[in-house]
Tab-separated table of C-alpha atoms in Angstrom:
chain	number	residue	atom	x	y	z
O	784	MET	CA	8.853	-11.152	5.731
O	785	ARG	CA	9.242	-14.517	4.056
O	786	LEU	CA	8.562	-17.910	5.556
O	787	HIS	CA	11.106	-20.487	4.419
O	788	GLU	CA	9.991	-23.449	6.452
O	789	ALA	CA	7.504	-24.204	9.203
O	790	GLU	CA	7.445	-27.795	10.316
O	791	GLY	CA	7.927	-29.906	13.395
O	792	GLY	CA	7.961	-26.930	15.720
O	793	VAL	CA	10.644	-25.086	13.736
O	794	ALA	CA	10.182	-21.972	11.623
O	795	VAL	CA	12.705	-20.134	9.479
O	796	VAL	CA	11.808	-16.601	8.445
O	797	SER	CA	13.716	-13.863	6.687
O	798	VAL	CA	13.387	-10.208	5.906
O	799	PRO	CA	15.163	-8.789	2.870
O	800	TYR	CA	17.339	-5.740	3.357
O	801	ASP	CA	15.223	-2.604	2.874
O	802	ALA	CA	16.467	0.952	3.258
O	803	ARG	CA	13.187	1.938	4.947
O	804	LEU	CA	14.029	-0.369	7.879
O	805	VAL	CA	17.393	1.220	8.664
O	806	GLY	CA	18.083	2.378	12.214
O	807	ASP	CA	21.354	4.226	11.728
O	808	PRO	CA	21.374	6.172	8.448
O	809	GLU	CA	25.161	6.435	8.544
O	810	THR	CA	25.890	2.712	8.663
O	811	GLY	CA	22.770	1.536	6.795
O	812	VAL	CA	22.243	-1.212	9.367
O	813	LEU	CA	18.712	-2.503	10.018
O	814	HIS	CA	17.140	-1.236	13.252
O	815	GLY	CA	17.081	-3.645	16.190
O	816	GLY	CA	13.279	-3.348	16.176
O	817	VAL	CA	13.202	-5.146	12.829
O	818	ILE	CA	14.986	-8.051	14.486
O	819	THR	CA	12.467	-7.896	17.343
O	820	ALA	CA	9.592	-8.096	14.856
O	821	LEU	CA	11.241	-10.932	12.956
O	822	LEU	CA	11.929	-12.906	16.146
O	823	ASP	CA	8.362	-12.415	17.417
O	824	THR	CA	6.894	-13.573	14.104
O	825	ALA	CA	9.213	-16.566	13.722
O	826	CYS	CA	8.584	-17.717	17.281
O	827	GLY	CA	4.817	-17.529	16.742
O	828	TRP	CA	5.066	-19.588	13.578
O	829	ALA	CA	7.297	-22.149	15.262
O	830	VAL	CA	4.509	-22.687	17.809
O	831	MET	CA	1.906	-23.036	15.085
O	832	ALA	CA	4.130	-25.498	13.239
O	833	ALA	CA	4.529	-27.734	16.292
O	834	PRO	CA	2.907	-31.172	16.269
O	835	ALA	CA	-0.731	-30.976	17.343
O	836	ALA	CA	-0.388	-27.231	17.100
O	837	ILE	CA	-2.999	-24.819	18.304
O	838	ARG	CA	-3.201	-21.964	15.873
O	839	SER	CA	-4.389	-19.245	18.171
O	840	THR	CA	-1.456	-17.956	20.175
O	841	ALA	CA	-0.565	-14.776	22.028
O	842	THR	CA	2.962	-13.745	22.978
O	843	LEU	CA	3.471	-13.542	26.737
O	844	ASP	CA	7.056	-12.370	26.736
O	845	LEU	CA	10.025	-12.073	24.451
O	846	ARG	CA	13.598	-11.522	25.544
O	847	ILE	CA	16.316	-10.630	23.082
O	848	ASP	CA	20.065	-10.527	23.652
O	849	TYR	CA	21.943	-8.605	20.983
O	850	MET	CA	25.258	-10.320	20.499
O	851	ARG	CA	26.856	-8.379	17.694
O	852	PRO	CA	26.015	-5.432	15.475
O	853	ALA	CA	24.326	-6.325	12.212
O	854	GLU	CA	26.047	-5.603	8.904
O	855	PRO	CA	24.353	-3.426	6.291
O	856	HIS	CA	22.916	-4.560	2.982
O	857	GLN	CA	22.296	-8.137	4.036
O	858	ASP	CA	19.054	-10.007	4.588
O	859	MET	CA	18.219	-11.021	8.157
O	860	LEU	CA	17.189	-14.593	8.934
O	861	VAL	CA	15.711	-16.163	12.031
O	862	ARG	CA	15.343	-19.785	13.031
O	863	ALA	CA	12.865	-20.423	15.851
O	864	GLU	CA	12.176	-23.687	17.637
O	865	CYS	CA	9.330	-24.523	19.992
O	866	TYR	CA	11.231	-26.676	22.462
O	867	HIS	CA	8.525	-27.328	25.014
O	868	ARG	CA	4.766	-27.173	25.249
O	869	THR	CA	2.281	-27.594	28.010
O	870	ARG	CA	-1.447	-27.483	27.496
O	871	SER	CA	-1.512	-23.701	27.948
O	872	VAL	CA	1.982	-22.436	27.204
O	873	ALA	CA	4.582	-22.865	24.450
O	874	PHE	CA	8.293	-22.166	25.007
O	875	VAL	CA	10.402	-21.050	22.068
O	876	ARG	CA	13.996	-20.131	21.443
O	877	ALA	CA	15.270	-18.401	18.341
O	878	HIS	CA	18.355	-16.808	16.876
O	879	ALA	CA	19.002	-14.316	14.103
O	880	TRP	CA	21.859	-14.195	11.627
O	881	GLN	CA	22.589	-12.558	8.298
O	882	SER	CA	22.701	-13.995	4.831
O	883	ALA	CA	26.424	-13.511	4.267
O	884	ASP	CA	27.618	-14.460	7.761
O	885	GLU	CA	26.636	-17.369	10.006
O	886	ARG	CA	27.554	-15.625	13.246
O	887	ILE	CA	24.543	-14.990	15.453
O	888	VAL	CA	23.388	-11.380	15.638
O	889	ALA	CA	20.704	-11.877	18.289
O	890	SER	CA	19.499	-14.687	20.505
O	891	SER	CA	16.012	-14.878	21.951
O	892	VAL	CA	13.588	-16.787	24.156
O	893	ALA	CA	9.823	-16.367	24.221
O	894	THR	CA	6.680	-17.799	25.767
O	895	PHE	CA	3.265	-17.946	24.155
O	896	MET	CA	-0.173	-18.515	25.580
O	897	LEU	CA	-2.091	-21.160	23.656
O	898	GLY	CA	-5.746	-21.077	22.746
O	899	ALA	CA	-5.835	-17.388	23.660
O	900	ASN	CA	-9.557	-16.937	23.939
O	901	ARG	CA	-9.946	-13.807	21.859
O	902	ALA	CA	-7.154	-14.517	19.396
O	903	VAL	CA	-8.443	-15.871	16.105
O	904	PRO	CA	-6.012	-18.139	14.229
O	905	VAL	CA	-3.756	-16.254	11.829
O	906	GLU	CA	-3.312	-17.583	8.345
O	907	PHE	CA	0.193	-18.640	7.384
O	908	PHE	CA	2.259	-16.982	4.745
O	909	GLN	CA	2.518	-19.385	1.843
O	910	ALA	CA	5.877	-21.132	1.820
O	911	ASP	CA	6.700	-19.456	-1.477
O	912	GLY	CA	6.570	-16.065	0.214
O	913	ALA	CA	3.138	-14.956	-0.927
O	914	GLU	CA	1.179	-12.639	1.328
O	915	PRO	CA	-1.247	-14.181	3.826
O	916	SER	CA	-4.950	-14.038	3.069
O	917	ALA	CA	-6.805	-11.657	5.389
G	855	MET	CA	28.176	9.924	14.798
G	856	LYS	CA	27.314	12.373	12.095
G	857	LEU	CA	23.557	12.316	12.693
G	858	LEU	CA	23.903	13.408	16.336
G	859	ARG	CA	26.734	15.862	15.636
G	860	ASP	CA	24.664	17.519	12.906
G	861	LEU	CA	21.679	17.852	15.208
G	862	ARG	CA	23.816	19.425	17.942
G	863	ALA	CA	25.404	21.768	15.421
G	864	GLU	CA	21.925	22.853	14.346
G	865	GLY	CA	21.000	23.508	17.967
G	866	LYS	CA	18.676	20.496	17.926
G	867	GLY	CA	20.560	18.301	20.379
G	868	ARG	CA	17.410	17.810	22.432
G	869	ASP	CA	14.958	17.951	19.539
G	870	MET	CA	13.683	14.388	19.496
G	871	VAL	CA	11.213	15.142	16.690
G	872	ALA	CA	14.126	16.172	14.470
G	873	LEU	CA	16.048	13.025	15.436
G	874	LEU	CA	13.182	10.684	14.602
G	875	GLU	CA	12.757	12.307	11.194
G	876	ARG	CA	16.300	11.234	10.313
G	877	ILE	CA	15.978	7.572	11.277
G	878	PRO	CA	14.381	5.576	8.434
G	879	TYR	CA	12.848	2.868	10.633
G	880	ALA	CA	11.279	5.497	12.903
G	881	ARG	CA	9.681	7.063	9.822
G	882	PHE	CA	8.543	3.627	8.647
G	883	LEU	CA	6.809	2.964	11.980
G	884	GLY	CA	5.491	6.540	12.053
G	885	ILE	CA	6.812	7.202	15.563
G	886	GLY	CA	6.307	10.682	16.993
G	887	VAL	CA	7.210	12.269	20.298
G	888	ASP	CA	5.540	14.855	22.508
G	889	ARG	CA	7.568	16.823	25.043
G	890	LYS	CA	6.168	18.646	28.054
G	891	GLY	CA	9.151	20.183	29.820
G	892	SER	CA	11.390	17.195	30.488
G	893	GLU	CA	8.596	14.591	30.154
G	894	LEU	CA	8.669	12.719	26.872
G	895	THR	CA	5.803	10.643	25.517
G	896	THR	CA	6.338	8.685	22.336
G	897	ILE	CA	3.428	8.115	19.982
G	898	LEU	CA	2.794	5.260	17.558
G	899	PRO	CA	-0.126	6.150	15.284
G	900	PHE	CA	-2.160	3.183	14.114
G	901	ALA	CA	-1.441	2.065	10.540
G	902	ASP	CA	-2.428	-1.024	8.563
G	903	HIS	CA	1.155	-2.132	8.029
G	904	LEU	CA	1.650	-2.393	11.808
G	905	VAL	CA	-1.021	-5.050	12.196
G	906	GLY	CA	0.047	-8.531	13.245
G	907	ASN	CA	-3.284	-10.309	13.430
G	908	VAL	CA	-5.633	-8.995	10.743
G	909	ALA	CA	-8.619	-10.882	12.127
G	910	LEU	CA	-8.771	-8.971	15.429
G	911	PRO	CA	-7.063	-6.598	14.296
G	912	ALA	CA	-4.165	-6.385	16.714
G	913	LEU	CA	-0.856	-4.540	16.561
G	914	HIS	CA	2.152	-6.688	15.692
G	915	GLY	CA	4.158	-7.647	18.764
G	916	GLY	CA	7.355	-6.783	16.960
G	917	ALA	CA	6.075	-3.287	16.175
G	918	ILE	CA	5.212	-2.804	19.849
G	919	GLY	CA	8.656	-4.078	20.849
G	920	ALA	CA	10.385	-1.759	18.390
G	921	PHE	CA	8.275	1.150	19.638
G	922	LEU	CA	9.313	0.411	23.237
G	923	GLU	CA	12.986	0.215	22.209
G	924	PHE	CA	12.697	3.613	20.515
G	925	THR	CA	10.980	5.034	23.594
G	926	ALA	CA	13.914	3.964	25.761
G	927	VAL	CA	16.562	5.253	23.342
G	928	ILE	CA	14.866	8.626	22.951
G	929	GLN	CA	14.737	9.090	26.706
G	930	LEU	CA	18.425	8.231	26.999
G	931	LEU	CA	19.382	10.659	24.209
G	932	PHE	CA	17.305	13.421	25.780
G	933	ASP	CA	18.879	12.872	29.176
G	934	SER	CA	22.490	13.212	28.067
G	935	ASP	CA	24.585	14.035	25.024
G	936	SER	CA	25.923	10.984	23.215
G	937	GLU	CA	28.494	10.311	20.564
G	938	ARG	CA	26.350	7.531	19.083
G	939	LEU	CA	22.827	6.172	19.373
G	940	PRO	CA	22.490	3.927	22.458
G	941	ARG	CA	22.776	0.292	21.418
G	942	THR	CA	20.457	-2.325	22.856
G	943	ILE	CA	22.357	-4.979	24.792
G	944	ASP	CA	19.232	-6.837	25.845
G	945	ILE	CA	15.525	-6.156	26.070
G	946	SER	CA	12.723	-8.156	27.618
G	947	ILE	CA	9.148	-7.349	26.587
G	948	ASP	CA	6.015	-8.428	28.467
G	949	TYR	CA	2.902	-8.462	26.331
G	950	LEU	CA	-0.051	-7.712	28.559
G	951	ARG	CA	-2.967	-6.885	26.296
G	952	SER	CA	-3.687	-6.875	22.581
G	953	GLY	CA	-2.759	-3.619	20.894
G	954	ARG	CA	-5.999	-2.373	19.387
G	955	PRO	CA	-6.232	-0.316	16.168
G	956	LEU	CA	-5.660	2.944	18.072
G	957	GLU	CA	-2.802	5.279	18.854
G	958	THR	CA	-0.241	3.834	21.258
G	959	TYR	CA	1.760	5.943	23.715
G	960	GLY	CA	5.088	5.199	25.370
G	961	ARG	CA	7.014	6.389	28.373
G	962	ALA	CA	10.452	5.330	29.626
G	963	VAL	CA	12.092	5.576	33.033
G	964	VAL	CA	15.861	5.344	33.243
G	965	THR	CA	16.346	3.300	36.383
G	966	LYS	CA	20.142	3.554	36.206
G	967	HIS	CA	22.070	5.875	33.938
G	968	GLY	CA	25.630	4.622	34.202
G	969	ARG	CA	28.564	5.882	32.212
G	970	ARG	CA	28.643	2.990	29.740
G	971	VAL	CA	25.420	1.099	30.470
G	972	ALA	CA	21.908	2.296	31.224
G	973	ASN	CA	19.027	0.241	32.606
G	974	VAL	CA	15.649	1.440	31.322
G	975	ARG	CA	12.107	0.298	31.812
G	976	CYS	CA	9.246	1.426	29.608
G	977	GLU	CA	5.533	1.071	29.122
G	978	ALA	CA	3.133	1.319	26.222
G	979	TRP	CA	-0.545	2.098	26.640
G	980	GLN	CA	-3.540	3.090	24.559
G	981	GLU	CA	-6.788	4.300	26.095
G	982	GLU	CA	-5.817	3.913	29.740
G	983	ARG	CA	-2.456	5.001	31.141
G	984	HIS	CA	-2.752	2.489	33.979
G	985	ARG	CA	-3.647	-0.468	31.759
G	986	PRO	CA	-0.512	-0.843	29.616
G	987	ILE	CA	-0.564	-3.095	26.562
G	988	ALA	CA	3.108	-3.950	27.039
G	989	THR	CA	6.065	-3.202	29.287
G	990	ALA	CA	9.762	-3.754	28.698
G	991	HIS	CA	13.078	-3.387	30.412
G	992	GLY	CA	16.524	-3.496	28.937
G	993	HIS	CA	20.180	-2.563	29.051
G	994	PHE	CA	21.668	-0.109	26.594
G	995	LEU	CA	25.301	0.528	25.752
G	996	LEU	CA	26.157	4.218	25.880
G	997	THR	CA	28.941	6.220	24.261
G	998	PRO	CA	29.430	9.437	26.218
G	999	LEU	CA	30.698	12.455	24.287
G	1000	ASP	CA	34.302	12.249	25.349
G	1001	GLU	CA	34.773	8.786	23.839
G	1002	PRO	CA	35.061	8.022	20.090
């Protein structure tokens, strides 16, 4: 996964097309679980990129509506926005689309617990796509 | 769908192990399935590339979500012959506990198996069956055999 931006409560993340991530070998389309993973990650980073962010978060729930089938051989992108925060909970919405088509593939909402007591802050990916330090 | 037709032609229409071997993302996640009669339990072996938080370490929420989706789809495919893989319409995942660096198990219950749409709920657990790490429910679009 690559982080393209993470600022002001918004994160944009992508995953390049990879044949190992295919769900239907006949169509070559990425499995819906890849979109789930991408949405979960992007939503978490949107929370961490929010003003006065707390960096230890834990997902409470994630709901995904699949609006259209994905097309093969295209990267998948997600834009997530933390639209509300209380002291304990962050609320995020996100949507996924593909590199060659702006139409939304999946739409999502998620909530995150903040300052999760056993969750240690996760290091960001570098904005240039480098791997996070352990 | 060729994948399912081939499996049926090989007499493996209910062989979920054979099905998973032919889905690249299932192989990537390392998902397995254990069948006892008509009870299916999916298995997600722990692997480093499934980790979301390296400091804990904890399983990635997306990997858990994908595992639950697979658990639901496998149950639906086992329950009735399909022209195509069930397609997720929506899924809602509740994350209850951190996934530890252990094997994770899954079970799905089809609460309503309609002709075109099924409603499924599923659970994932690790050391204790009654302390799930995550639960999910969702709707899946079905294509029964007599439709293209």
